[in-house]
Coordinates of C-alpha atoms and ligand atoms in Angstrom, one line a residue:
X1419 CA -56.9 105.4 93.4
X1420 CA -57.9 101.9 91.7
X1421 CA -57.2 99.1 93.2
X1422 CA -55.3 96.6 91.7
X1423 CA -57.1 93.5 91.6
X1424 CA -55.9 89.8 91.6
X1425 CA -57.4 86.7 90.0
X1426 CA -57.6 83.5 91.7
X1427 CA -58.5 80.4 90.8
X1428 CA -60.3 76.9 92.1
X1429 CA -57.7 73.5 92.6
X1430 CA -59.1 70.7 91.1
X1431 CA -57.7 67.6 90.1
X1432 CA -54.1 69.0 90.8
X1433 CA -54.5 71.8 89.3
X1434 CA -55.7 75.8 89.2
X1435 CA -59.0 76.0 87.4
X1436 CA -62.0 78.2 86.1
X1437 CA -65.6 77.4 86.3
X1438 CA -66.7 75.7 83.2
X1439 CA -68.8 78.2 82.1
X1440 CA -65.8 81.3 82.9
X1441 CA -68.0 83.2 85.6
X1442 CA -66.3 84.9 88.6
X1443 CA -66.9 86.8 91.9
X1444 CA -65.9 89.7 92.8
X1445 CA -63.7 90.1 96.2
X1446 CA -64.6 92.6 98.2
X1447 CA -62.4 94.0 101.1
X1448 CA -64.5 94.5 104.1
X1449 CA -62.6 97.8 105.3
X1450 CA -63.0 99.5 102.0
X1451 CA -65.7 98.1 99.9
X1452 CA -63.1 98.0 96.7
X1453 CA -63.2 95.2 95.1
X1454 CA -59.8 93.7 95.3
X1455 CA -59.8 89.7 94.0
X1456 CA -61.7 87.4 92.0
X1457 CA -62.9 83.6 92.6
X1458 CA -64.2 81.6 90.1
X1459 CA -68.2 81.1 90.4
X1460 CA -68.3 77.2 90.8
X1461 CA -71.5 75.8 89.7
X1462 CA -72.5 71.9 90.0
X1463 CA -70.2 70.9 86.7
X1464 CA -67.4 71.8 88.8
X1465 CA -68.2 70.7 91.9
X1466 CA -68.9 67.4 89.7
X1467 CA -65.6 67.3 88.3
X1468 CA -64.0 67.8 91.8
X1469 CA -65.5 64.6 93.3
X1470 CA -65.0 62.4 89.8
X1471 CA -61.0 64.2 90.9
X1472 CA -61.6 63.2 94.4
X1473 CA -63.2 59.7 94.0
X1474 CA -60.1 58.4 91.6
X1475 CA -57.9 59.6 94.3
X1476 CA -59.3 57.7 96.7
X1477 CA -60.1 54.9 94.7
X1478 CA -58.0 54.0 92.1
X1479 CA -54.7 56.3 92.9
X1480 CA -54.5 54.8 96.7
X1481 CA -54.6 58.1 98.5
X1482 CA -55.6 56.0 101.8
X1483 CA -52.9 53.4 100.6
X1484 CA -50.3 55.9 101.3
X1485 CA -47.9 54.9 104.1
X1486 CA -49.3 57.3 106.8
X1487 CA -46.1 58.2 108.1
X1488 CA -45.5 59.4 103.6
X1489 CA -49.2 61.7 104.3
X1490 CA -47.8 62.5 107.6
X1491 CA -44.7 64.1 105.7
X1492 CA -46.7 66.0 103.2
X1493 CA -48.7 67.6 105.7
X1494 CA -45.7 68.1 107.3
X1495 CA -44.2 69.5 104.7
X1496 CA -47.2 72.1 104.1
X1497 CA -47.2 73.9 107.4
X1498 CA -43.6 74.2 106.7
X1499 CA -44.7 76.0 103.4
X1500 CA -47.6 78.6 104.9
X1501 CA -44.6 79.3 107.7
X1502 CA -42.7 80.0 104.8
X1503 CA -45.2 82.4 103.1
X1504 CA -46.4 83.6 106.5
X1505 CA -46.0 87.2 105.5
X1506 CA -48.3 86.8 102.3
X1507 CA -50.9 85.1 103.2
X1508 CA -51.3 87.2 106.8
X1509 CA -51.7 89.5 104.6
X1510 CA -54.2 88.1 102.1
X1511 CA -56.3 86.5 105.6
X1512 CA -57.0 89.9 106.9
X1513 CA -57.3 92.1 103.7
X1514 CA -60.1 89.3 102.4
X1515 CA -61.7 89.2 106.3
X1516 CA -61.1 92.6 107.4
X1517 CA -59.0 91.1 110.5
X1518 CA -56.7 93.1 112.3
X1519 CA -53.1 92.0 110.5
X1520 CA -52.0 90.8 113.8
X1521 CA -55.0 88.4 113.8
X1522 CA -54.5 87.5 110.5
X1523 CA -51.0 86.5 111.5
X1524 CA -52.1 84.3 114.1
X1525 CA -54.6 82.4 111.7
X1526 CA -52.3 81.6 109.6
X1527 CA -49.7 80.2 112.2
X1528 CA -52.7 78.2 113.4
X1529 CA -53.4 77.3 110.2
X1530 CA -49.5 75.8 109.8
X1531 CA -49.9 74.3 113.3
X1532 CA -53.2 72.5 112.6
X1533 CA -51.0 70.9 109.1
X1534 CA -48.1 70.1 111.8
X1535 CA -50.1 68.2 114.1
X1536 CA -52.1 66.1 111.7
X1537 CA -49.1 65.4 109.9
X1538 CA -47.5 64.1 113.2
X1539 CA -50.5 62.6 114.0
X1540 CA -51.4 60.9 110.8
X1541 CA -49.3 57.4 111.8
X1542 CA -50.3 57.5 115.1
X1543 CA -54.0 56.4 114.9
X1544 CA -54.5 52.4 116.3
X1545 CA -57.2 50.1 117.1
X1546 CA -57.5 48.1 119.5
X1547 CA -57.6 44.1 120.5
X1548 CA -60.7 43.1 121.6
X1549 CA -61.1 40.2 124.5
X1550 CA -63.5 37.5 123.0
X1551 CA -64.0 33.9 123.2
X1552 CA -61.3 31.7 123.2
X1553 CA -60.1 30.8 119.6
X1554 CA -60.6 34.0 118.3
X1555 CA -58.5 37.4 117.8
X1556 CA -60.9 40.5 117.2
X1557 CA -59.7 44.0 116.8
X1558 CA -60.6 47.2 115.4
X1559 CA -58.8 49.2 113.0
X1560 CA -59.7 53.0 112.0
X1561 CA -60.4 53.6 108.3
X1562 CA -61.3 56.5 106.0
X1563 CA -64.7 57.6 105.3
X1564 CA -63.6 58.0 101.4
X1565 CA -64.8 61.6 100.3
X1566 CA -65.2 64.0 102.2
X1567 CA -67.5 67.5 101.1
X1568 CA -66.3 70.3 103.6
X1569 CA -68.2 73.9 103.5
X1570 CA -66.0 76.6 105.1
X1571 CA -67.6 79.9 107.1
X1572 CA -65.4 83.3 106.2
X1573 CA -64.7 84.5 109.9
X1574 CA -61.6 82.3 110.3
X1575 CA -61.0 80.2 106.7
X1576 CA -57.5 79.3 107.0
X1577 CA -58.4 77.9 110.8
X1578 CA -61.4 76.1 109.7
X1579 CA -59.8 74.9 106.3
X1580 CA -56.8 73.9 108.2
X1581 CA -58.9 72.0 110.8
X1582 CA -60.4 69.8 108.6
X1583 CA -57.7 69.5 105.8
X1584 CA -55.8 68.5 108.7
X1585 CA -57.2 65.9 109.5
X1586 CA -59.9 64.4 107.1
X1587 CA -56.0 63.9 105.0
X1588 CA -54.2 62.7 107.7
X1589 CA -56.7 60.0 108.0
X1590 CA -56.7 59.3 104.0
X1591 CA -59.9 60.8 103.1
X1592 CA -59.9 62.6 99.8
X1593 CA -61.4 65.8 100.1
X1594 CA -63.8 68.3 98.2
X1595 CA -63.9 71.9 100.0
X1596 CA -66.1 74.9 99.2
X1597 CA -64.9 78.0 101.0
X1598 CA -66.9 80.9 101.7
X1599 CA -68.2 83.3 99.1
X1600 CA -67.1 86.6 101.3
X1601 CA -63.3 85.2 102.4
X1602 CA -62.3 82.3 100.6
X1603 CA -58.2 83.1 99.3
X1604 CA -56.1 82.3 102.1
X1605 CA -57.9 78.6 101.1
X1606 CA -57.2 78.4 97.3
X1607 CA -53.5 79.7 98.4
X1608 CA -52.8 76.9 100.9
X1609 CA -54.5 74.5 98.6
X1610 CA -52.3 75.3 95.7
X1611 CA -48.8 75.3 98.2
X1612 CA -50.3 71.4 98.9
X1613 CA -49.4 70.8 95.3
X1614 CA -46.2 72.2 95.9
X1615 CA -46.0 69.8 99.1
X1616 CA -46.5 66.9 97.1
X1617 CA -50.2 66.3 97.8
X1618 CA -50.9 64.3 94.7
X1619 CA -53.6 65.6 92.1
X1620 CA -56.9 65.2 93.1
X1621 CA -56.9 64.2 97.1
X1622 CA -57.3 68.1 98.1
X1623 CA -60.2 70.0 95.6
X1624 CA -61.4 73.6 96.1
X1625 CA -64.1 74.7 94.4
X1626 CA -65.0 78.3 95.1
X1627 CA -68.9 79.7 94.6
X1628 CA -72.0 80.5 95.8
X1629 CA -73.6 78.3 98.7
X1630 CA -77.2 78.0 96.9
X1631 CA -74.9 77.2 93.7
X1632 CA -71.5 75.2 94.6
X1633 CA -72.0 74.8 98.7
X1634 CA -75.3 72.7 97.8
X1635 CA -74.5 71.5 94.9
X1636 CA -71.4 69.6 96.7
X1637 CA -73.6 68.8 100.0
X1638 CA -76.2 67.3 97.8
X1639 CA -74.1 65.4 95.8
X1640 CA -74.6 61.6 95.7
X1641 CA -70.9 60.5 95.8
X1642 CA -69.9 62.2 99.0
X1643 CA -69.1 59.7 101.9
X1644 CA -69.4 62.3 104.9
X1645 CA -69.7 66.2 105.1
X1646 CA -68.5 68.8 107.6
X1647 CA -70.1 72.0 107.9
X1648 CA -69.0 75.2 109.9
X1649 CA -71.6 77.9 109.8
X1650 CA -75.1 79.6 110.9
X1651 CA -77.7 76.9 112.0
X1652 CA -80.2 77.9 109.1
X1653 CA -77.5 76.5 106.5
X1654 CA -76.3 73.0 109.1
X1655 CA -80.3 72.1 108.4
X1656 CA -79.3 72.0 104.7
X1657 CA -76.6 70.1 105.2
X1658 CA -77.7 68.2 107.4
X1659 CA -81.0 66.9 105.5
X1660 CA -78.7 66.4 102.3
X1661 CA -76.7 64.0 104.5
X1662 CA -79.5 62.0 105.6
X1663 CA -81.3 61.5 102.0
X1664 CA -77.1 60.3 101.0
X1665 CA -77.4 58.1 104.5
X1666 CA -74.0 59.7 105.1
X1667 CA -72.4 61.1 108.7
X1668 CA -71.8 64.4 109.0
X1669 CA -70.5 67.1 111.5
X1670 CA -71.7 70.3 112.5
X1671 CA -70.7 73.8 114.4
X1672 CA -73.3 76.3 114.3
X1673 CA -72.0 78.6 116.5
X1674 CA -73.2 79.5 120.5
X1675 CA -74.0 82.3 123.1
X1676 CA -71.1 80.9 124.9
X1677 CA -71.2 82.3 128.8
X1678 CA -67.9 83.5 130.8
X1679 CA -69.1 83.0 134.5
X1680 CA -67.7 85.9 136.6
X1681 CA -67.7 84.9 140.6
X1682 CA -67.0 87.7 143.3
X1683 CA -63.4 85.9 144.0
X1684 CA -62.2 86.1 140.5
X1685 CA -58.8 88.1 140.0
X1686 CA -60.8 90.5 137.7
X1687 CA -57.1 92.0 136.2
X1688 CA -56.7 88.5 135.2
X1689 CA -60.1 88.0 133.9
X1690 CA -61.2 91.4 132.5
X1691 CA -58.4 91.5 129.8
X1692 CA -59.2 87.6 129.0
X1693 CA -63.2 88.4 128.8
X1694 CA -62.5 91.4 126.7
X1695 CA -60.7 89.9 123.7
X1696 CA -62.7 87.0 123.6
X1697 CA -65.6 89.2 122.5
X1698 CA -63.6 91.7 120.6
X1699 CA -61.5 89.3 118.4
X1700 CA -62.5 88.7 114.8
X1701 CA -64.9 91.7 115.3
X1702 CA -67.0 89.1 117.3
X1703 CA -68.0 87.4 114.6
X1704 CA -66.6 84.2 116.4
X1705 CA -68.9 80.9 116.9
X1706 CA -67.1 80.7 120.4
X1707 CA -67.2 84.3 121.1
X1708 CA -67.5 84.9 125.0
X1709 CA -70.7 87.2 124.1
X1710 CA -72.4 86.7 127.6
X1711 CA -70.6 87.9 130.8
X1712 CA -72.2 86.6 133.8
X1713 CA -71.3 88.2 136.8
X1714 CA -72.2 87.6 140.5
X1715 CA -74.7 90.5 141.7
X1716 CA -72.1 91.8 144.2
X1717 CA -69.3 92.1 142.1
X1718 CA -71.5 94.1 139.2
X1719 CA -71.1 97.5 139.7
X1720 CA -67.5 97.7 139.6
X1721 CA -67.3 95.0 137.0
X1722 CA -69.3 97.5 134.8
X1723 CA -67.2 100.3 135.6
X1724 CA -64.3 98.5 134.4
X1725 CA -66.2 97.3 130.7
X1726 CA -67.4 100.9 130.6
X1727 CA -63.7 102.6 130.9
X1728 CA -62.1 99.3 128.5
X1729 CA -65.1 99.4 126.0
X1730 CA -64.6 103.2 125.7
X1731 CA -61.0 102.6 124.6
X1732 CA -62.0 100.6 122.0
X1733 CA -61.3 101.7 118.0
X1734 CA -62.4 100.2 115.2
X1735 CA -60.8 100.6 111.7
X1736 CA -59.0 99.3 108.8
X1737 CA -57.6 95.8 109.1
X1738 CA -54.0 97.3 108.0
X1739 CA -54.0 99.5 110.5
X1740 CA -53.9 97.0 113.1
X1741 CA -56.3 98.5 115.7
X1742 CA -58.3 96.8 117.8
X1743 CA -61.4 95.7 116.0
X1744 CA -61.3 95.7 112.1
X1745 CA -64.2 96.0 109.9
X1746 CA -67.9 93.2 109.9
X1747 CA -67.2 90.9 107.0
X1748 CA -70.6 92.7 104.9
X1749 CA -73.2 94.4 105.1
X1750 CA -75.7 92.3 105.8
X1751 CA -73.5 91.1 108.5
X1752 CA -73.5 95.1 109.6
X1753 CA -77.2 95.8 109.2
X1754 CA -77.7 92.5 111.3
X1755 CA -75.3 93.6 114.4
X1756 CA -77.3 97.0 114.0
X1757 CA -80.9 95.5 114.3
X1758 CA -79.7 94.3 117.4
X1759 CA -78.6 97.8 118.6
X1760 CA -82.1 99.1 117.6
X1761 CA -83.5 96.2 119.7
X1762 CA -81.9 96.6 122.6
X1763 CA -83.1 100.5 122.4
X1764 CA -86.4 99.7 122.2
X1765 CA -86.3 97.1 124.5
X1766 CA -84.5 99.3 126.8
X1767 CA -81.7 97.6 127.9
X1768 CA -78.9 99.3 129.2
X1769 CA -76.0 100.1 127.0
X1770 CA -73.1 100.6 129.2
X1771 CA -70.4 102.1 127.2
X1772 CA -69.4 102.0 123.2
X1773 CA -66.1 102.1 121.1
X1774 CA -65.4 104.3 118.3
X1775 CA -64.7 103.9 114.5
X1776 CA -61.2 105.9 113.6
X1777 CA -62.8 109.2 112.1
X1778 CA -60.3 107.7 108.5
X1779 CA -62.4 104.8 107.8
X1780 CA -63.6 104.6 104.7
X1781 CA -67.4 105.1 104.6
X1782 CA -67.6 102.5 102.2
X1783 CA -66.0 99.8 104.9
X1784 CA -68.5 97.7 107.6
X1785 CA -67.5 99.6 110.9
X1786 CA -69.3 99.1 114.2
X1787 CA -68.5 100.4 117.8
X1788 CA -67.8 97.4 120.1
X1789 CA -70.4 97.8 122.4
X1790 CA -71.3 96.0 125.9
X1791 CA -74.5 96.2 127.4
X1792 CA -76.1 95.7 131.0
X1793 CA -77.7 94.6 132.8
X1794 CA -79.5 92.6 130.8
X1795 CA -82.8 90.9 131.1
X1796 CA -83.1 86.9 130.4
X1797 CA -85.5 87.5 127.8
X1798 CA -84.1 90.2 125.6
X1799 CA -82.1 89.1 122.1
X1800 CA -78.9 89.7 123.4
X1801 CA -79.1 87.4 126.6
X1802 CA -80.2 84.4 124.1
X1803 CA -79.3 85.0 120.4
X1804 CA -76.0 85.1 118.9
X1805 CA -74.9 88.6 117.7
X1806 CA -71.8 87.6 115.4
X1807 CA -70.6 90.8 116.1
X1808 CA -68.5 92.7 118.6
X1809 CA -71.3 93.0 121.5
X1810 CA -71.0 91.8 124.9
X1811 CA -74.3 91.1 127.2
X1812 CA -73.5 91.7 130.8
X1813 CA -76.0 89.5 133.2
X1814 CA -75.9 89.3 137.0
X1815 CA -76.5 86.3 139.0
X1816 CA -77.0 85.7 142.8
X1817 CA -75.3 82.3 143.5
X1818 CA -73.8 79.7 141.7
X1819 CA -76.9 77.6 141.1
X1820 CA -78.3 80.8 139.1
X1821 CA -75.1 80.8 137.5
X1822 CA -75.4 77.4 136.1
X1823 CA -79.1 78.1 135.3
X1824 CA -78.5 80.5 133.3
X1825 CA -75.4 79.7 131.7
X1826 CA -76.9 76.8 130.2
X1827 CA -80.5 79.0 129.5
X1828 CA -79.6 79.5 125.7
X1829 CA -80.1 77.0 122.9
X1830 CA -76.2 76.9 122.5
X1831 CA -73.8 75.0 124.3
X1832 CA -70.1 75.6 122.1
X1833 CA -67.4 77.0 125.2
X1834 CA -67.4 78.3 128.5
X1835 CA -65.5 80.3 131.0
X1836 CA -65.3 80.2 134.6
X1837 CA -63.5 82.6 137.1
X1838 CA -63.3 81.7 141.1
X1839 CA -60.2 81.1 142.9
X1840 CA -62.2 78.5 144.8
X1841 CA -61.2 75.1 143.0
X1842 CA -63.6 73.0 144.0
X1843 CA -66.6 75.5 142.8
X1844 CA -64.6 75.8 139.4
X1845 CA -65.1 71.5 139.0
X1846 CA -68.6 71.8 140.0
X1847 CA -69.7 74.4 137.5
X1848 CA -67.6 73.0 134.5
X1849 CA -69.2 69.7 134.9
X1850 CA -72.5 71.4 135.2
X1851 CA -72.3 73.5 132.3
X1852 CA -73.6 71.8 129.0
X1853 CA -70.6 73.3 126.8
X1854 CA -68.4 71.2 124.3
X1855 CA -65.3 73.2 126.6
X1856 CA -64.8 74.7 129.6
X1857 CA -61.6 77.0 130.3
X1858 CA -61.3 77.5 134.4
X1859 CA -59.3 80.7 135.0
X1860 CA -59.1 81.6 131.0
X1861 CA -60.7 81.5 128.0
X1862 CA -59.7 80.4 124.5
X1863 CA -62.1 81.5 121.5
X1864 CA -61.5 79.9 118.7
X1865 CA -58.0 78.6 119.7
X1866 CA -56.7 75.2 120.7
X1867 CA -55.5 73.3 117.7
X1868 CA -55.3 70.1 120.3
X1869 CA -58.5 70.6 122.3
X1870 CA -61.3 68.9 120.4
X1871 CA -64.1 71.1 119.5
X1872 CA -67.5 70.8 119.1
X1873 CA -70.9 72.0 120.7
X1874 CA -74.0 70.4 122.6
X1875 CA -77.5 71.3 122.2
X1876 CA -78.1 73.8 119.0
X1877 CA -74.1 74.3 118.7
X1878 CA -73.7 71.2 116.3
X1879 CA -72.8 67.4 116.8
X1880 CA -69.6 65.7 116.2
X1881 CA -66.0 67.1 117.4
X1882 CA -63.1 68.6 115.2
X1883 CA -59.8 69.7 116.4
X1884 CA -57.3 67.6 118.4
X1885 CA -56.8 63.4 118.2
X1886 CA -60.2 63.1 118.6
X1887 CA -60.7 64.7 114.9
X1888 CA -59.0 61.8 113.4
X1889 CA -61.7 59.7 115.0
X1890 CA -64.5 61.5 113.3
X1891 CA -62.6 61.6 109.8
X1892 CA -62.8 57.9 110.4
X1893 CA -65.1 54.8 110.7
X1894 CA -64.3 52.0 112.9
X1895 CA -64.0 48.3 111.2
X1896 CA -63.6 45.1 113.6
X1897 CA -61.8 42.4 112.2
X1898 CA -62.4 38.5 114.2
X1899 CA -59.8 36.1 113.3
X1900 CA -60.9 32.7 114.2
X1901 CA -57.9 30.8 114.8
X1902 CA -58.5 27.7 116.6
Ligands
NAD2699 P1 -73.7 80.7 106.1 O1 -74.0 79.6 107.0 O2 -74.7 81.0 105.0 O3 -72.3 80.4 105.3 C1 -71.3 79.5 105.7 C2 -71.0 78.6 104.4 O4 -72.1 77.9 104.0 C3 -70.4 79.5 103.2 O5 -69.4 78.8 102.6 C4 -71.6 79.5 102.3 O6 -71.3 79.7 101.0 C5 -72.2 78.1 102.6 N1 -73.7 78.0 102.2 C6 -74.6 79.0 102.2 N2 -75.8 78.5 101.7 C7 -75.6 77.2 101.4 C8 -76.4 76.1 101.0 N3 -77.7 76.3 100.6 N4 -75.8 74.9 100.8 C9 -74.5 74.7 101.1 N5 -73.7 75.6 101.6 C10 -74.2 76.9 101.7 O7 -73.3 81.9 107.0 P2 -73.5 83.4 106.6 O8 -74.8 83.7 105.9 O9 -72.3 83.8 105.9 O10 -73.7 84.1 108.0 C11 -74.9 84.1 108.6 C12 -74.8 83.9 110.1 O11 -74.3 82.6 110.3 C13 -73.9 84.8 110.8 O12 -74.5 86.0 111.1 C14 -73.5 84.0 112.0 O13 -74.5 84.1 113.0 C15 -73.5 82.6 111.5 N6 -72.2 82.1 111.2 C16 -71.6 81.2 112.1 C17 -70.4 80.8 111.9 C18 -69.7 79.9 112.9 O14 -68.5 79.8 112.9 N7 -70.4 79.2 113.7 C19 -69.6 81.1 110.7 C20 -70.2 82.0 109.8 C21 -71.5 82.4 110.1

């Protein structure tokens, strides 16, 4: 049967727009391989036009002028607008990911509660008075950086989009956005219902495209007064550098090898369930994925008899099917979860059970079994690199001191979990773990539209997600009034 396939198209300047030069990409679903949807190819004309759009809005058409309680309202009024058209674009989210629709649902509610809370944010920000000599009044107020160049990952675009649309608007930024090249429509959609909102032209651009093409073609782009990048470490270098040669701030989250500590006195039904999804969900391509499971030594065996019997369970398939994994975004993504299988082989570690794939896939989709393996040395891959897919590395440890040595052994430090019914060990360890969050008794991948979110080490600098987003949309300005 042929798929019918749908046409999208950039926002720029207020409105839906081609490339210049008419090229396009194909859309490919993730659980088929049909091509289902098409994107313009942005190239650097477009991404040009987008900040020209983008500067006069913050400029010249007083985007940052705006009463903030009047953005506030907008954004308000958007999140009332994805609720509105949750059906649809749950839809669209896990047809152009490959999510489970029930994921898909929940990224879009996010999405609509990330645009609620920035828009009830957005006239809450202050400064502060400062005490100086006498004579004189000092105080800070919080200002926009101007225009801001965001590149989006595909594992969770309406999230991330609606993280930082949130709140780089809120704060009266303008905004230039290049979504990913694999999932990238749930983002044109919410764009275009901003227009419907009332966002005025030009203060919200997307420009979809390749990263080598449009992704560094905005990063790079002299006019830019910040950037924000979600996405694999090789890529935040990029971004990184083409901030520095702008002399421009930037943020980065890059992902992590995030540890769930395990202690003998957990309650292991409330934990086992908990640890579970938060390596499952999103297929496991997560950046705060609970992909290591560290477990006190006594406690293992029966701990791995549990993960064998749960990860047994486990089936993989279409996203409309709503099972519990769906489909890798690609195949490169697929070939790269399988080099780690063939690793871990070699290397002999231990795999300790596998899903399966429903026997109707299509052939054509990017299906793994969820797979968990252990024990598992310190050195090999899977106790230090980060997977992206649905694979969970089991790792003992004697006492809590091991615990804490190796939960902060990787080069990541995004989120952490830590199970004990013994309060005061639950403080010690989450102060001593070097993760941007901890949970205690729980776990939140990827969740938490109010918790700010951001990593240490490797994981990326600067913090998105809650108030504290609105800071780093922001730059501080102190004003001393001398007054006698
Ligand atoms: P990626 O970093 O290449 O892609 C993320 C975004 O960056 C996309 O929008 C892409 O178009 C853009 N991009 C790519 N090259 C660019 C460039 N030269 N300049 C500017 N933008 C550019 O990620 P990927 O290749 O799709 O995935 C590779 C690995 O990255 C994954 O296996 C995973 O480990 C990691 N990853 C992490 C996250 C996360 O949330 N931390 C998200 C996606 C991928």
């Amino acid at each position: 049967m042929q798929t019918h396939i749908t046409h999208y198209e950039a926002v720029i300047d207020g409105k839906l727009a081609a490339s210049v030069t008419g090229g396009r990409i194909e859309m490919v679903c993730p659980s088929d391989g049909q091509i289902f949807a098409t994107v313009p190819r942005c190239d650097a004309a477009d991404v040009g036009r987008a900040v020209v759009a983008a500067r006069r809005a913050f400029d010249k058409d007083g985007w940052p002028a705006t009463p903030s309680v009047e953005r506030g309202r907008i954004l308000s009024r958007l999140s009332s607008l994805i609720r509105e058209n949750e059906d649809e674009l749950a839809a669209l989210e896990s047809r152009d990911t490959g999510k489970p629709l029930r994921q898909g649902r929940a990224d879009i509610v996010a999405a609509a509660r990330y645009f609620e809370f920035y828009g009830g944010a957005a006239d809450k920000v202050t400064g502060e008075t400062l005490p100086v000599q006498t004579g004189f009044l000092a105080m800070t107020l919080r200002e926009p950086h101007g225009v801001v160049g965001s590149v989006v990952p595909w594992n969770y675009p309406a999230q991330i989009m609606a993280r930082v649309a949130g709140a780089a608007l809120a704060m009266g930024n303008t905004l230039v956005m290049k979504p990913a090249e694999d999932a990238c429509l749930s983002v044109v959609r919410i764009a275009e219902l901003a227009l419907e909102a009332g966002l005025p032209a030009g203060v919200w651009n997307v420009v979809t495209g390749l990263g080598e093409e449009a992704g560094a073609a905005l990063s790079n782009h002299p006019e830019l007064d910040f950037l924000t990048f979600t996405g694999s470490p090789e890529v935040g270098t990029l971004i990184q550098t083409a901030a520095a040669k702008n002399h421009i701030g930037c943020t980065l989250e890059l992902g992590g090898k995030s540890p769930q500590i395990l202690f003998a006195d957990a309650d292991l039904e409330a934990a086992l369930p908990v640890v579970l999804n938060a390596i499952i969900q999103n297929c496991g391509q997560t950046c705060s994925a609970g992909s290591r499971l560290l477990v006190e030594a006594s406690h293992l065996d029966t701990v791995m008899e549990r993960l064998r019997q749960s990860f047994r369970a486990l089936v993989s398939g279409p996203h409309d099917r709503d099972l519990d994994l769906g489909p890798l975004i690609n195949a490169a993504q697929a070939r790269r979860v399988a080099d780690f299988a063939e690793d871990a082989a070699k290397a002999g570690v231990p795999l300790i059970a596998e899903g399966t794939v429903a026997p109707d896939s299509s052939q054509h989709g990017f299906y793994v079994p969820a797979r968990v393996y252990g024990p598992v040395p310190l050195d090999a891959r899977l106790a230090r690199e980060e997977v992206f897919g649905p694979v969970l590395a089991v790792i003992p440890f004697r006492d809590e001191a091991e615990a804490v040595q190796i939960a902060n052994g990787t080069e990541y430090g995004l989120v952490a979990g830590v199970w004990t019914r013994d309060s005061a060990r639950a403080m010690r360890v989450a102060r001593a773990v070097r993760s941007g969050q901890v949970f205690v008794n729980g776990y939140g991948a990827g969740g938490g539209v109010e918790l700010p979110f951001g990593g240490f080490k490797k994981s990326g600098h600067g913090r998105e997600k809650g108030f504290e987003a609105l800071r780093e949309f922001s730059a501080l300005k102190t004003i001393v009034v001398s007054h006698g």
